[in-house]
Coordinates of C-alpha atoms in Angstrom, one line a residue:
Chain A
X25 CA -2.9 31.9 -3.7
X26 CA 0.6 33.5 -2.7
X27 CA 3.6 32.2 -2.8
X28 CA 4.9 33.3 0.3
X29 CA 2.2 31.6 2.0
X30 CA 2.9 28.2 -0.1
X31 CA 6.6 28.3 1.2
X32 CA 6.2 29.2 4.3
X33 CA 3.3 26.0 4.4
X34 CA 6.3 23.8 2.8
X35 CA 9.0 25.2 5.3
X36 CA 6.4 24.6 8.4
X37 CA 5.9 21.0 7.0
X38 CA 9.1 20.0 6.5
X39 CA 9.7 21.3 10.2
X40 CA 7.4 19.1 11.4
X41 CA 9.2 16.2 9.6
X42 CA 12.6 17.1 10.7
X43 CA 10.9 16.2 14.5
X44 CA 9.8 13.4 13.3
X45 CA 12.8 10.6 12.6
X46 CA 10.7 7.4 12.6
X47 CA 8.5 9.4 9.6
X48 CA 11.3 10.1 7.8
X49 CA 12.9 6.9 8.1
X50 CA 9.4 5.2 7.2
X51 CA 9.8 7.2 3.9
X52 CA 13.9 6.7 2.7
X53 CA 14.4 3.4 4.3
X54 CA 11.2 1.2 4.4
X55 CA 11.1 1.1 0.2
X56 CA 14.9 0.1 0.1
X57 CA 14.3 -2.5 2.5
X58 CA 11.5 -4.0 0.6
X59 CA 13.6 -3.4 -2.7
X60 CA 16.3 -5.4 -0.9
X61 CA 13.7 -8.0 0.5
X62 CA 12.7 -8.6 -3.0
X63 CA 15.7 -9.3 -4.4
X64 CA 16.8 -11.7 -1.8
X65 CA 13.9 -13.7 -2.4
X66 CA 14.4 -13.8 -6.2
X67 CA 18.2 -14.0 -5.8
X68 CA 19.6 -16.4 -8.8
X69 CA 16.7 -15.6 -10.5
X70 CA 15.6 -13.4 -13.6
X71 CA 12.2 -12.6 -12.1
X72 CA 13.5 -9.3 -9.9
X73 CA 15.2 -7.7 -12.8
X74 CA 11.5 -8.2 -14.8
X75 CA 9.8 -6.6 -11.4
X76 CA 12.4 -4.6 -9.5
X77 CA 11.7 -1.4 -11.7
X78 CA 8.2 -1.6 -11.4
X79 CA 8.4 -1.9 -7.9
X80 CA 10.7 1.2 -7.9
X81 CA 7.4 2.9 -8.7
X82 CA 5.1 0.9 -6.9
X83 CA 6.7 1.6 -3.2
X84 CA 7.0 5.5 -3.2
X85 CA 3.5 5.9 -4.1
X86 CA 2.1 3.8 -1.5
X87 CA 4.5 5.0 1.7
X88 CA 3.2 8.6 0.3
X89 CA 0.0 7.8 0.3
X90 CA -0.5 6.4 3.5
X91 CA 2.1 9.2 4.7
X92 CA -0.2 12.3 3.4
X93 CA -3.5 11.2 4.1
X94 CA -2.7 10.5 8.0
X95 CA -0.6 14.2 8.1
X96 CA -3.3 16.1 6.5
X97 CA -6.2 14.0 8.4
X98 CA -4.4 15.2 11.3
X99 CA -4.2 19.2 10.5
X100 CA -8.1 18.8 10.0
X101 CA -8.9 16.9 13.6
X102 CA -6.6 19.3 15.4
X103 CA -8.6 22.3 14.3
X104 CA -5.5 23.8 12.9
X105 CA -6.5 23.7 9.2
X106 CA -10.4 25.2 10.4
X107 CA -8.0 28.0 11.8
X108 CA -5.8 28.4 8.7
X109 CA -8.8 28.7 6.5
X110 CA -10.1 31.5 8.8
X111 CA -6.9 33.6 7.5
X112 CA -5.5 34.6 4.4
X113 CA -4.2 31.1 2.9
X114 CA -5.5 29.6 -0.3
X115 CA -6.5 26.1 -0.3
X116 CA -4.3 26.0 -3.1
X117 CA -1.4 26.8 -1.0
X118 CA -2.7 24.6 1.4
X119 CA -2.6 21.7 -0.9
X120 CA 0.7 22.5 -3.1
X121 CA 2.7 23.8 0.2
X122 CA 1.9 19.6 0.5
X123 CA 2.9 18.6 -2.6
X124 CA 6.2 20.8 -2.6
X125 CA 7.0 19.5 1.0
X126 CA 6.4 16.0 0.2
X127 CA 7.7 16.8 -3.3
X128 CA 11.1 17.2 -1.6
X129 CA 11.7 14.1 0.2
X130 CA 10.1 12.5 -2.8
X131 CA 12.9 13.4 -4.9
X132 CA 15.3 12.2 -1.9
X133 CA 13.3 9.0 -1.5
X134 CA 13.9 8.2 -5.2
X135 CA 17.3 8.6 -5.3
X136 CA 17.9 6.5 -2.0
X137 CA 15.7 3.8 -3.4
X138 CA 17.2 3.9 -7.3
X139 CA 20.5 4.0 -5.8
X140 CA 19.9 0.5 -3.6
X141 CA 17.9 -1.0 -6.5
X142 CA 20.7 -0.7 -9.0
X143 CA 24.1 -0.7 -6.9
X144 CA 23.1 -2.8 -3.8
X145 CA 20.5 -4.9 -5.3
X146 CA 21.5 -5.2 -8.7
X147 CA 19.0 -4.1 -10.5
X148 CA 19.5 -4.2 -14.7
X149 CA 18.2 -1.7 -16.8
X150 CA 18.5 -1.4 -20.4
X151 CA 16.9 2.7 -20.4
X152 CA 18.7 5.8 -18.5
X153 CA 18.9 5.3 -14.8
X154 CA 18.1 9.2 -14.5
X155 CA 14.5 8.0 -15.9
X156 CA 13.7 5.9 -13.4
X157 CA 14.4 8.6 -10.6
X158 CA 12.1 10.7 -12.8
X159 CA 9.2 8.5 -13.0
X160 CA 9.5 7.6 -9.0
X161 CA 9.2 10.9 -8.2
X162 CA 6.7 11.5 -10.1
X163 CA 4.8 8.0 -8.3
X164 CA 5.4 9.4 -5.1
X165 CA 4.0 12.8 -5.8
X166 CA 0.7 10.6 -7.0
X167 CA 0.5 8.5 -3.9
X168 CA 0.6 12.1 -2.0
X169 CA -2.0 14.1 -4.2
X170 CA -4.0 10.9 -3.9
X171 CA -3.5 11.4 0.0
X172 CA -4.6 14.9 0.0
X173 CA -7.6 13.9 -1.5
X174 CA -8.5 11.0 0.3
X175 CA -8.1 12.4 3.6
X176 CA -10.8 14.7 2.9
X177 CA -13.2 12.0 2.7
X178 CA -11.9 9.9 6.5
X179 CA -13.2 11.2 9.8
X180 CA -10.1 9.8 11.5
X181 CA -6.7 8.5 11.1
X182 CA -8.5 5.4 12.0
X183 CA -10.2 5.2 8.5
X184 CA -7.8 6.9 6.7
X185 CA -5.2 3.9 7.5
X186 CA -7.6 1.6 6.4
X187 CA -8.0 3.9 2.7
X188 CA -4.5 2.2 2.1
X189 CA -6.7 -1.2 0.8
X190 CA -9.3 0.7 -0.4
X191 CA -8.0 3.0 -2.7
X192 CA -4.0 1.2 -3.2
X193 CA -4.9 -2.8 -3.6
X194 CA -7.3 -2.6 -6.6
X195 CA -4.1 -0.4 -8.0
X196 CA -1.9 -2.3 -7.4
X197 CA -3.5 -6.1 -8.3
X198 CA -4.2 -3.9 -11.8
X199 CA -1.2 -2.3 -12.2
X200 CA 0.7 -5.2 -14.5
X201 CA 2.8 -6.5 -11.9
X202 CA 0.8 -9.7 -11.1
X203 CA -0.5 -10.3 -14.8
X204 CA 0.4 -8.5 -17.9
X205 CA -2.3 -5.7 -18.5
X206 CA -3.5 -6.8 -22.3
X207 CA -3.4 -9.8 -20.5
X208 CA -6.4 -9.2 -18.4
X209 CA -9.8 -10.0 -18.6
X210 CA -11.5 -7.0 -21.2
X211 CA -13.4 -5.0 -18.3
X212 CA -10.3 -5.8 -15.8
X213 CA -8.1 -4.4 -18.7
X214 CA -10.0 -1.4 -19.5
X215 CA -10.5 -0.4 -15.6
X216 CA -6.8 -0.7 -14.9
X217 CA -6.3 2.3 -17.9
X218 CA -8.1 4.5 -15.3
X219 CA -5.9 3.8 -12.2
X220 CA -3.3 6.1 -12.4
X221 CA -0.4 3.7 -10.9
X222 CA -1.0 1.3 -14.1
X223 CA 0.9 4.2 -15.9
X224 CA 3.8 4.2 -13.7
X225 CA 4.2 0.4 -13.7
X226 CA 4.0 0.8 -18.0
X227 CA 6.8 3.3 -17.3
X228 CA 8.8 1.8 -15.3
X229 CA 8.9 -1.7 -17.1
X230 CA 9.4 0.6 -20.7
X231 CA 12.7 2.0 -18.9
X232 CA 13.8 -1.3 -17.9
X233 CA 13.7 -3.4 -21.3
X234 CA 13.8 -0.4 -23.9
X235 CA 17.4 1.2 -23.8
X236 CA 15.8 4.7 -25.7
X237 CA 12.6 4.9 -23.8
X238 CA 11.9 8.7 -23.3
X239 CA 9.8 9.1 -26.2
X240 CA 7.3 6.0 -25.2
X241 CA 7.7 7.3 -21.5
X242 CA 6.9 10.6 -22.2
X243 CA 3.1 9.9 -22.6
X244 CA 2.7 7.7 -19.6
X245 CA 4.5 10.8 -17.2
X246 CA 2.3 12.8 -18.8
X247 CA -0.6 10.8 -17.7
X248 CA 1.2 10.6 -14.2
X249 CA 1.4 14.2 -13.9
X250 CA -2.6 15.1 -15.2
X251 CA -3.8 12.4 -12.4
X252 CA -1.5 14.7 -10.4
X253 CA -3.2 17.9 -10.9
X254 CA -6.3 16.9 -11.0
X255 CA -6.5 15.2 -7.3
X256 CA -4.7 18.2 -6.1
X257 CA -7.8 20.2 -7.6
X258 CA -10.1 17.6 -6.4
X259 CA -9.0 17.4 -2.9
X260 CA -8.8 21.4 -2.5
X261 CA -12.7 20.9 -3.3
X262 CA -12.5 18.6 0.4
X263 CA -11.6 21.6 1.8
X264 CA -14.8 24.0 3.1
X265 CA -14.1 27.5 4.7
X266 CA -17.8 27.2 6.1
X267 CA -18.5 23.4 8.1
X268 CA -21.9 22.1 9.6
Chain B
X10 CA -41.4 35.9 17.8
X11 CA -40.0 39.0 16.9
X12 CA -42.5 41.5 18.4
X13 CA -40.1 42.3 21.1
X14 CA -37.0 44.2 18.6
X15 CA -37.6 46.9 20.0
X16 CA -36.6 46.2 23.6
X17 CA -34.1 44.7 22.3
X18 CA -31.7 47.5 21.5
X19 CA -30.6 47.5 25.0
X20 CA -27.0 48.2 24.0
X21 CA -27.9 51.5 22.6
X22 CA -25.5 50.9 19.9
X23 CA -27.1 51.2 16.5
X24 CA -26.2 49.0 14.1
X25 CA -24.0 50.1 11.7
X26 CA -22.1 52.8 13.4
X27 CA -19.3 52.1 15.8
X28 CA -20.2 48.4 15.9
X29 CA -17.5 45.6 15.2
X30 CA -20.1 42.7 14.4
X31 CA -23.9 42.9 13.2
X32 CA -25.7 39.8 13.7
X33 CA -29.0 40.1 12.4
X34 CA -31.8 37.2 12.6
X35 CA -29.3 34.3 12.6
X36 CA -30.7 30.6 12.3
X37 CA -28.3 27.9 12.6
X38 CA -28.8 24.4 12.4
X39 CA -26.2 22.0 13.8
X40 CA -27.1 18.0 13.0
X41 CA -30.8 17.7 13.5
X42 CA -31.1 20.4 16.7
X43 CA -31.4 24.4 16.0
X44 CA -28.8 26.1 18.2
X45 CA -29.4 29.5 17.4
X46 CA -33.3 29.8 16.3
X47 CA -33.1 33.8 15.5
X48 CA -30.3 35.7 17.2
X49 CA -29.9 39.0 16.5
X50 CA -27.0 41.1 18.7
X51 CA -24.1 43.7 18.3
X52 CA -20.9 44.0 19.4
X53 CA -19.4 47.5 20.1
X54 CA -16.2 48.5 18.4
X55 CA -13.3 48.7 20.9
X56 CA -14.9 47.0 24.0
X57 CA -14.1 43.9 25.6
X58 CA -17.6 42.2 25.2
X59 CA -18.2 38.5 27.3
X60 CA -20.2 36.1 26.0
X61 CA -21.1 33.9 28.9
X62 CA -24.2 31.0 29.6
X63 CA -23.8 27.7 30.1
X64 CA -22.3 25.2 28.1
X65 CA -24.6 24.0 25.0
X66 CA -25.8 27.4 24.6
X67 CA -24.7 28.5 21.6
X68 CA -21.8 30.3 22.6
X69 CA -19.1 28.4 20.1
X70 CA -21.8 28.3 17.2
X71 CA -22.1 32.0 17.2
X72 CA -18.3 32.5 17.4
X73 CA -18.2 30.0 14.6
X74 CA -20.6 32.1 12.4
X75 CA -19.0 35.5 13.2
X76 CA -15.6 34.2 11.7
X77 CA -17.5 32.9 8.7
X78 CA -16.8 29.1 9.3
X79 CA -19.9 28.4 10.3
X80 CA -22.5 26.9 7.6
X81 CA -25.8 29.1 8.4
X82 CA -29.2 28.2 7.4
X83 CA -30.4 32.0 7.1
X84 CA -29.8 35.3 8.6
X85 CA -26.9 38.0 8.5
X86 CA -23.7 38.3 9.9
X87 CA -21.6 41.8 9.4
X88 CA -18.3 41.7 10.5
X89 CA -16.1 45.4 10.3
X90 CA -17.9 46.0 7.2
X91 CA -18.0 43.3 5.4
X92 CA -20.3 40.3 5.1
X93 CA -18.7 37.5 7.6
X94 CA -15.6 34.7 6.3
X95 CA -15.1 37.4 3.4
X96 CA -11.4 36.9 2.1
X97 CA -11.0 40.9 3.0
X98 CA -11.5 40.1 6.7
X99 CA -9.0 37.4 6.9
X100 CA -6.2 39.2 7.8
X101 CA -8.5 41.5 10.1
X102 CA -9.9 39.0 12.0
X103 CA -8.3 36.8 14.6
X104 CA -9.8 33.6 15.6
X105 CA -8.8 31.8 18.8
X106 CA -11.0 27.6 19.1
X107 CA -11.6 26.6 22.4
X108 CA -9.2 23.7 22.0
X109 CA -5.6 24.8 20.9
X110 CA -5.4 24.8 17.4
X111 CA -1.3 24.6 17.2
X112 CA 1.2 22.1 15.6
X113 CA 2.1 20.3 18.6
X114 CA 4.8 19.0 16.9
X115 CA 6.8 22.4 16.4
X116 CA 8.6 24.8 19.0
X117 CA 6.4 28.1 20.6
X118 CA 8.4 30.2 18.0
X119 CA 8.5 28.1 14.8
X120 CA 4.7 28.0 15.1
X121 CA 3.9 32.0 15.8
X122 CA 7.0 31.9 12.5
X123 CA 4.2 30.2 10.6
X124 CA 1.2 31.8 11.3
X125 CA 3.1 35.5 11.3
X126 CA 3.9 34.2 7.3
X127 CA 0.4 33.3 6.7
X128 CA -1.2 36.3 8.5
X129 CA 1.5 38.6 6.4
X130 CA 3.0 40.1 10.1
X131 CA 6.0 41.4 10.9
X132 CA 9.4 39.0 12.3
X133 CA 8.9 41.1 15.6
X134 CA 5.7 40.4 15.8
X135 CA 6.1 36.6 17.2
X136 CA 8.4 38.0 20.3
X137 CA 5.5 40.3 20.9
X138 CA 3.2 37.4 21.1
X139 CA 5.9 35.4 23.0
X140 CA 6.2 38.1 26.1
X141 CA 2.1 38.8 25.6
X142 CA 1.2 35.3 27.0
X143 CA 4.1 34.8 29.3
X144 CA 5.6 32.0 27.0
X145 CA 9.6 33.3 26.7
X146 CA 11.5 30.9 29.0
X147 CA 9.1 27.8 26.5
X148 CA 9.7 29.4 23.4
X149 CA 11.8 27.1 22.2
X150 CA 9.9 23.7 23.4
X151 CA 7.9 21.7 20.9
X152 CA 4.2 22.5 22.3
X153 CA 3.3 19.3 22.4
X154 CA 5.4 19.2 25.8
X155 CA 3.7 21.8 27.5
X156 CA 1.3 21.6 30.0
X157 CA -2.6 22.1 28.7
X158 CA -3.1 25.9 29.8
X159 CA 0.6 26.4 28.5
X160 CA -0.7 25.3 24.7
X161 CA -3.8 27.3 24.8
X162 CA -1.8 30.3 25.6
X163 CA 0.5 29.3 22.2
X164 CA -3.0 29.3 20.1
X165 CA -4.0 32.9 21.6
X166 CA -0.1 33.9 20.7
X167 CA -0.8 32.9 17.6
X168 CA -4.1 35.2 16.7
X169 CA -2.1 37.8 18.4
X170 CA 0.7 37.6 16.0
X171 CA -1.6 39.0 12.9
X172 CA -2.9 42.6 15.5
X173 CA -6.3 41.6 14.1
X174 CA -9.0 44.6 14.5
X175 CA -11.2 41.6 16.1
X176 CA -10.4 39.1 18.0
X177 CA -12.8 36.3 18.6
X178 CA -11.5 34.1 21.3
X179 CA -13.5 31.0 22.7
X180 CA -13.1 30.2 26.4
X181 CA -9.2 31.6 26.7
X182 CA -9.0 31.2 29.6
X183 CA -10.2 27.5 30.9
X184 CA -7.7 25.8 32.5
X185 CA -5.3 28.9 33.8
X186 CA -4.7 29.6 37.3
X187 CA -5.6 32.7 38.4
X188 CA -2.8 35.2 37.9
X189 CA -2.3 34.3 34.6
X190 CA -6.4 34.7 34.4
X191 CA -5.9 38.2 36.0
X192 CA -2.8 39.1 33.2
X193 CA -4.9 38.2 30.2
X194 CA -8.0 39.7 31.3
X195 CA -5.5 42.7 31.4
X196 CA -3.9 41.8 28.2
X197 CA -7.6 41.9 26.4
X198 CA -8.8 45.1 28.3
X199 CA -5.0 46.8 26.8
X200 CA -5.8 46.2 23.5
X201 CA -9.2 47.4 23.4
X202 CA -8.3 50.5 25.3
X203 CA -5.3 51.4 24.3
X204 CA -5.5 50.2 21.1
X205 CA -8.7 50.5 19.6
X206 CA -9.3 46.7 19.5
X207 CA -12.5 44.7 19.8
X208 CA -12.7 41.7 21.6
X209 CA -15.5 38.8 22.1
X210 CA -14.5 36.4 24.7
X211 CA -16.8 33.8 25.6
X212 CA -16.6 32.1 29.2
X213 CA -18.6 29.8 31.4
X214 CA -17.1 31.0 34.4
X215 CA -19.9 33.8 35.4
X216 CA -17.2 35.6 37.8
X217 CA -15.3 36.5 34.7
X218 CA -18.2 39.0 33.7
X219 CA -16.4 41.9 36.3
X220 CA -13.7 42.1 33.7
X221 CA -15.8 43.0 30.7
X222 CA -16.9 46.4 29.8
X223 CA -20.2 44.4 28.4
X224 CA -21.9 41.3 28.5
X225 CA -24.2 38.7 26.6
X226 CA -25.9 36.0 28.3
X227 CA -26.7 33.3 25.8
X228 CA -28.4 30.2 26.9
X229 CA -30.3 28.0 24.5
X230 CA -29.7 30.0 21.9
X231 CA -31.0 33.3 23.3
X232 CA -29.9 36.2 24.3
X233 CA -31.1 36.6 27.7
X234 CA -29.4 40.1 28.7
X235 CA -27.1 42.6 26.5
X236 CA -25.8 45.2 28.8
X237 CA -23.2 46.3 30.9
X238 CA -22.3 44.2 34.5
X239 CA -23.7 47.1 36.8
X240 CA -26.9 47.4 34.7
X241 CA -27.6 43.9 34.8
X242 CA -26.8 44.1 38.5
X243 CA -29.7 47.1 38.7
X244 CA -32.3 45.6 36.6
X245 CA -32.3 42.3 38.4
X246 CA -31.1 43.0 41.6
X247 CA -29.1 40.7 42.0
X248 CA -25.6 40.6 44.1
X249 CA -23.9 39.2 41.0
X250 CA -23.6 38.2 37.8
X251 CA -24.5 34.6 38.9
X252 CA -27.2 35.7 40.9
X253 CA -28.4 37.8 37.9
X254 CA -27.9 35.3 35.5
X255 CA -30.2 32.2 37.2
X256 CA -32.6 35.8 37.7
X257 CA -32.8 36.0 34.2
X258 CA -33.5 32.4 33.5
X259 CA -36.3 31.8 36.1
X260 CA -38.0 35.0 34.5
X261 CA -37.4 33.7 30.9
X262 CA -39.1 30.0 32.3
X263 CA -42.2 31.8 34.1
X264 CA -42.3 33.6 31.2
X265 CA -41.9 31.9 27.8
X266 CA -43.6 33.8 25.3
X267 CA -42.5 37.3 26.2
X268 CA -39.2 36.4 27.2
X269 CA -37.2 39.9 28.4

């Protein structure tokens, strides 16, 4: 790995984004506007204040996802990554010039969306609003390192749309939001403490009822961040210099 | 099978010395068919050596394995030195697929930018690429608007970028009209002559063969004929390379066992 190489993969995807206005919108404005949805649908009501922070997690991670997994699909159909593993870049670069690059608009996704949630839509917290930005940035980086490594595993942008059920509903029916996790039926329970986004949701709920939450958050970022690192490691196994 | 090694040497290039790529008893298996069943060839250092033979061949596969991305059930491939897809060759190779492998979504320049980064090449190097292929009044348009022959000239600019000592490039020239044909032809014969560069071009257009200073005829996996054009010419007495070409293949078909 080399750094040079990393940036210059960031700077040559964030080039590609720049063309690209309906992607970027699909990434800053389509979680407000289902923030905003949200809340108009449980207007007088406690129930988005309960949700609305999870949610704040929820969104980033799956716009990522689906995000990543096409863009990377896409640089292994074109023969573009085949060519950039014939020359001196890492798959490691390959994989965090990703991360960094969607690591970026990640951070400005969060913002945008914390910003609506709370001075738009409302949204009461009793934690530090900073947090929440923290923990959505972190769910976003998940949904992308769990694009990375999905894509490796579709033969077209066909399937990898269709990974978006696959791999994001069982997540997300797990996650807390629908039923209370030590609420769940035992095996239901204990398979929702291996999907990562049942961390974030913890999080994000911890931030909304607790006002000093950083120590009990701490753990579940930590989690966040190993499920990270590890599909980043997993999906630069996807990659093969030598194909059939 | 292999009682006929010695003819082979046609080339008169040992292996080893002054050759760019060794291929020695290559056997690769692609799905359930065996494309190249036991290839062995050379390519000489600072020539601009043709791979032609039809479509299906082989031609792609063999490319494939010579820039090490090709998974290969046995044989050897040495490449400058080194043993094929080694990480020392990756700056020292240049590899051009036969569809354009460029982000169609960036400009000309932006897109040599990245690959001079990645290839560790110097900022000049991308307007040397640029005025190579004949791209400066499009380098600035995302390559996605450019015409088809316009793109693949983008994915040859952007091996060019790295000066790699070999360049493997796989059918470069489909699709171009004829002067820009005649301007690469004279871009590859440049930098093997000039500047000490080896090129392997592949082609199924048999009329190409004039413009190399060798040639391989590969067809189902085969080499039928490793010489240069006028030799080929002489041994088969033929008019052309064509001519020579369906020669070689009627004499290989009368002939199966002792092909050559």
């Amino acid at each position: 790995m080399n750094p040079r190489i990393t940036l210059a993969t960031t700077t040559r995807i964030l080039r590609q984004l720049r063309a690209d206005h309906r992607t970027i919108a699909m990434m800053l404005v389509v979680p407000c506007v289902l923030l905003g949805l949200l809340a108009w649908i449980f207007d007088g009501t406690p129930v988005f204040d309960r949700i609305g922070a999870a949610l704040l997690g929820v969104f980033p991670f799956v716009v990522m996802f689906i995000v990543t997994s096409v863009a990377t699909l896409r640089e292994r159909t074109s023969g573009t990554l085949e060519r950039l593993l014939t020359t001196p870049l890492g798959k490691g670069d390959f994989m965090l010039g990703y991360a960094l690059a969607f690591g970026i608009m990640a951070v400005l996704q969060a913002l945008i969306a914390t910003g609506f949630a709370i001075w738009v839509c409302g949204l009461d917290i009793a934690g530090p609003k900073w947090l929440l930005v923290v923990v959505a940035v972190c769910d976003a980086l998940l949904g992308t390192a769990l694009g990375l490594l999905v894509s490796g595993f579709a033969a077209t942008e066909f399937q990898a749309v269709q990974f978006m059920p696959a791999f994001v509903l069982p997540q997300f029916l797990l996650c807390g939001l629908l039923v209370p996790r030590d609420a769940l039926p035992s095996i239901l329970s204990t398979l929702s403490d291996f999907m990562p986004l049942s961390y974030a949701v913890d999080a994000m709920r911890t931030i909304a009822a607790v006002p000093e939450p950083v120590g009990e958050v701490t753990t579940d970022i930590a989690v966040i961040v190993g499920a990270i690192v590890l599909s980043l490691a997993l999906g630069s196994l996807t990659l093969r210099r030598r194909t059939p | 099978m292999n009682n006929d090694q010695g003819g082979r040497q046609s080339g008169g290039s040992t292996p080893g010395s002054g050759a760019a790529v060794v291929v020695e008893h290559l056997h690769v298996v692609r799905g359930e068919r065996v494309v190249l069943p036991d290839l062995s060839v050379t390519v000489p250092t600072g020539q601009v050596v043709g791979l032609l033979g039809p479509s299906g061949g082989g031609k792609s596969t063999l490319m494939r394995a010579i820039v090490g991305v090709q998974q290969v059930e046995s044989g050897e491939v040495t490449v400058l030195g080194e043993p094929a897809g080694s990480s020392a060759l990756r700056h020292r190779v240049g590899y051009v697929t036969q569809s354009p492998s460029v982000y169609a979504d960036l400009s000309v320049r932006h897109n040599l930018a990245y690959f001079a980064k990645v290839l560790g090449a110097p900022k000049d190097s991308v307007d040397r690429a640029i005025d190579a292929v004949d791209l400066r009044s499009h380098a600035d348009s995302s390559v996605g608007t450019l015409s088809g022959g316009e793109r693949s000239r983008v994915s040859l600019a952007a091996a060019l970028v790295g000066d790699p000592e070999l360049l493997v490039l796989d059918e470069p020239t489909v699709g171009l009209d004829p002067v820009l044909r005649r301007d690469l032809w004279n871009l590859f014969k440049r930098l093997a002559h000039e500047q000490g560069r080896t090129l392997f071009v592949s082609s199924h257009v048999m009329d190409e063969a004039t413009r190399c200073d060798r040639l391989l005829l590969l067809r189902d996996g085969e080499i039928l004929s490793d010489s240069t054009l006028p030799e080929l010419l002489r041994r088969t007495g033929a008019p052309d390379a064509e001519q020579a070409f369906l020669a070689l293949v009627d004499e290989a078909a009368a002939n199966p066992r002792e092909a050559r």
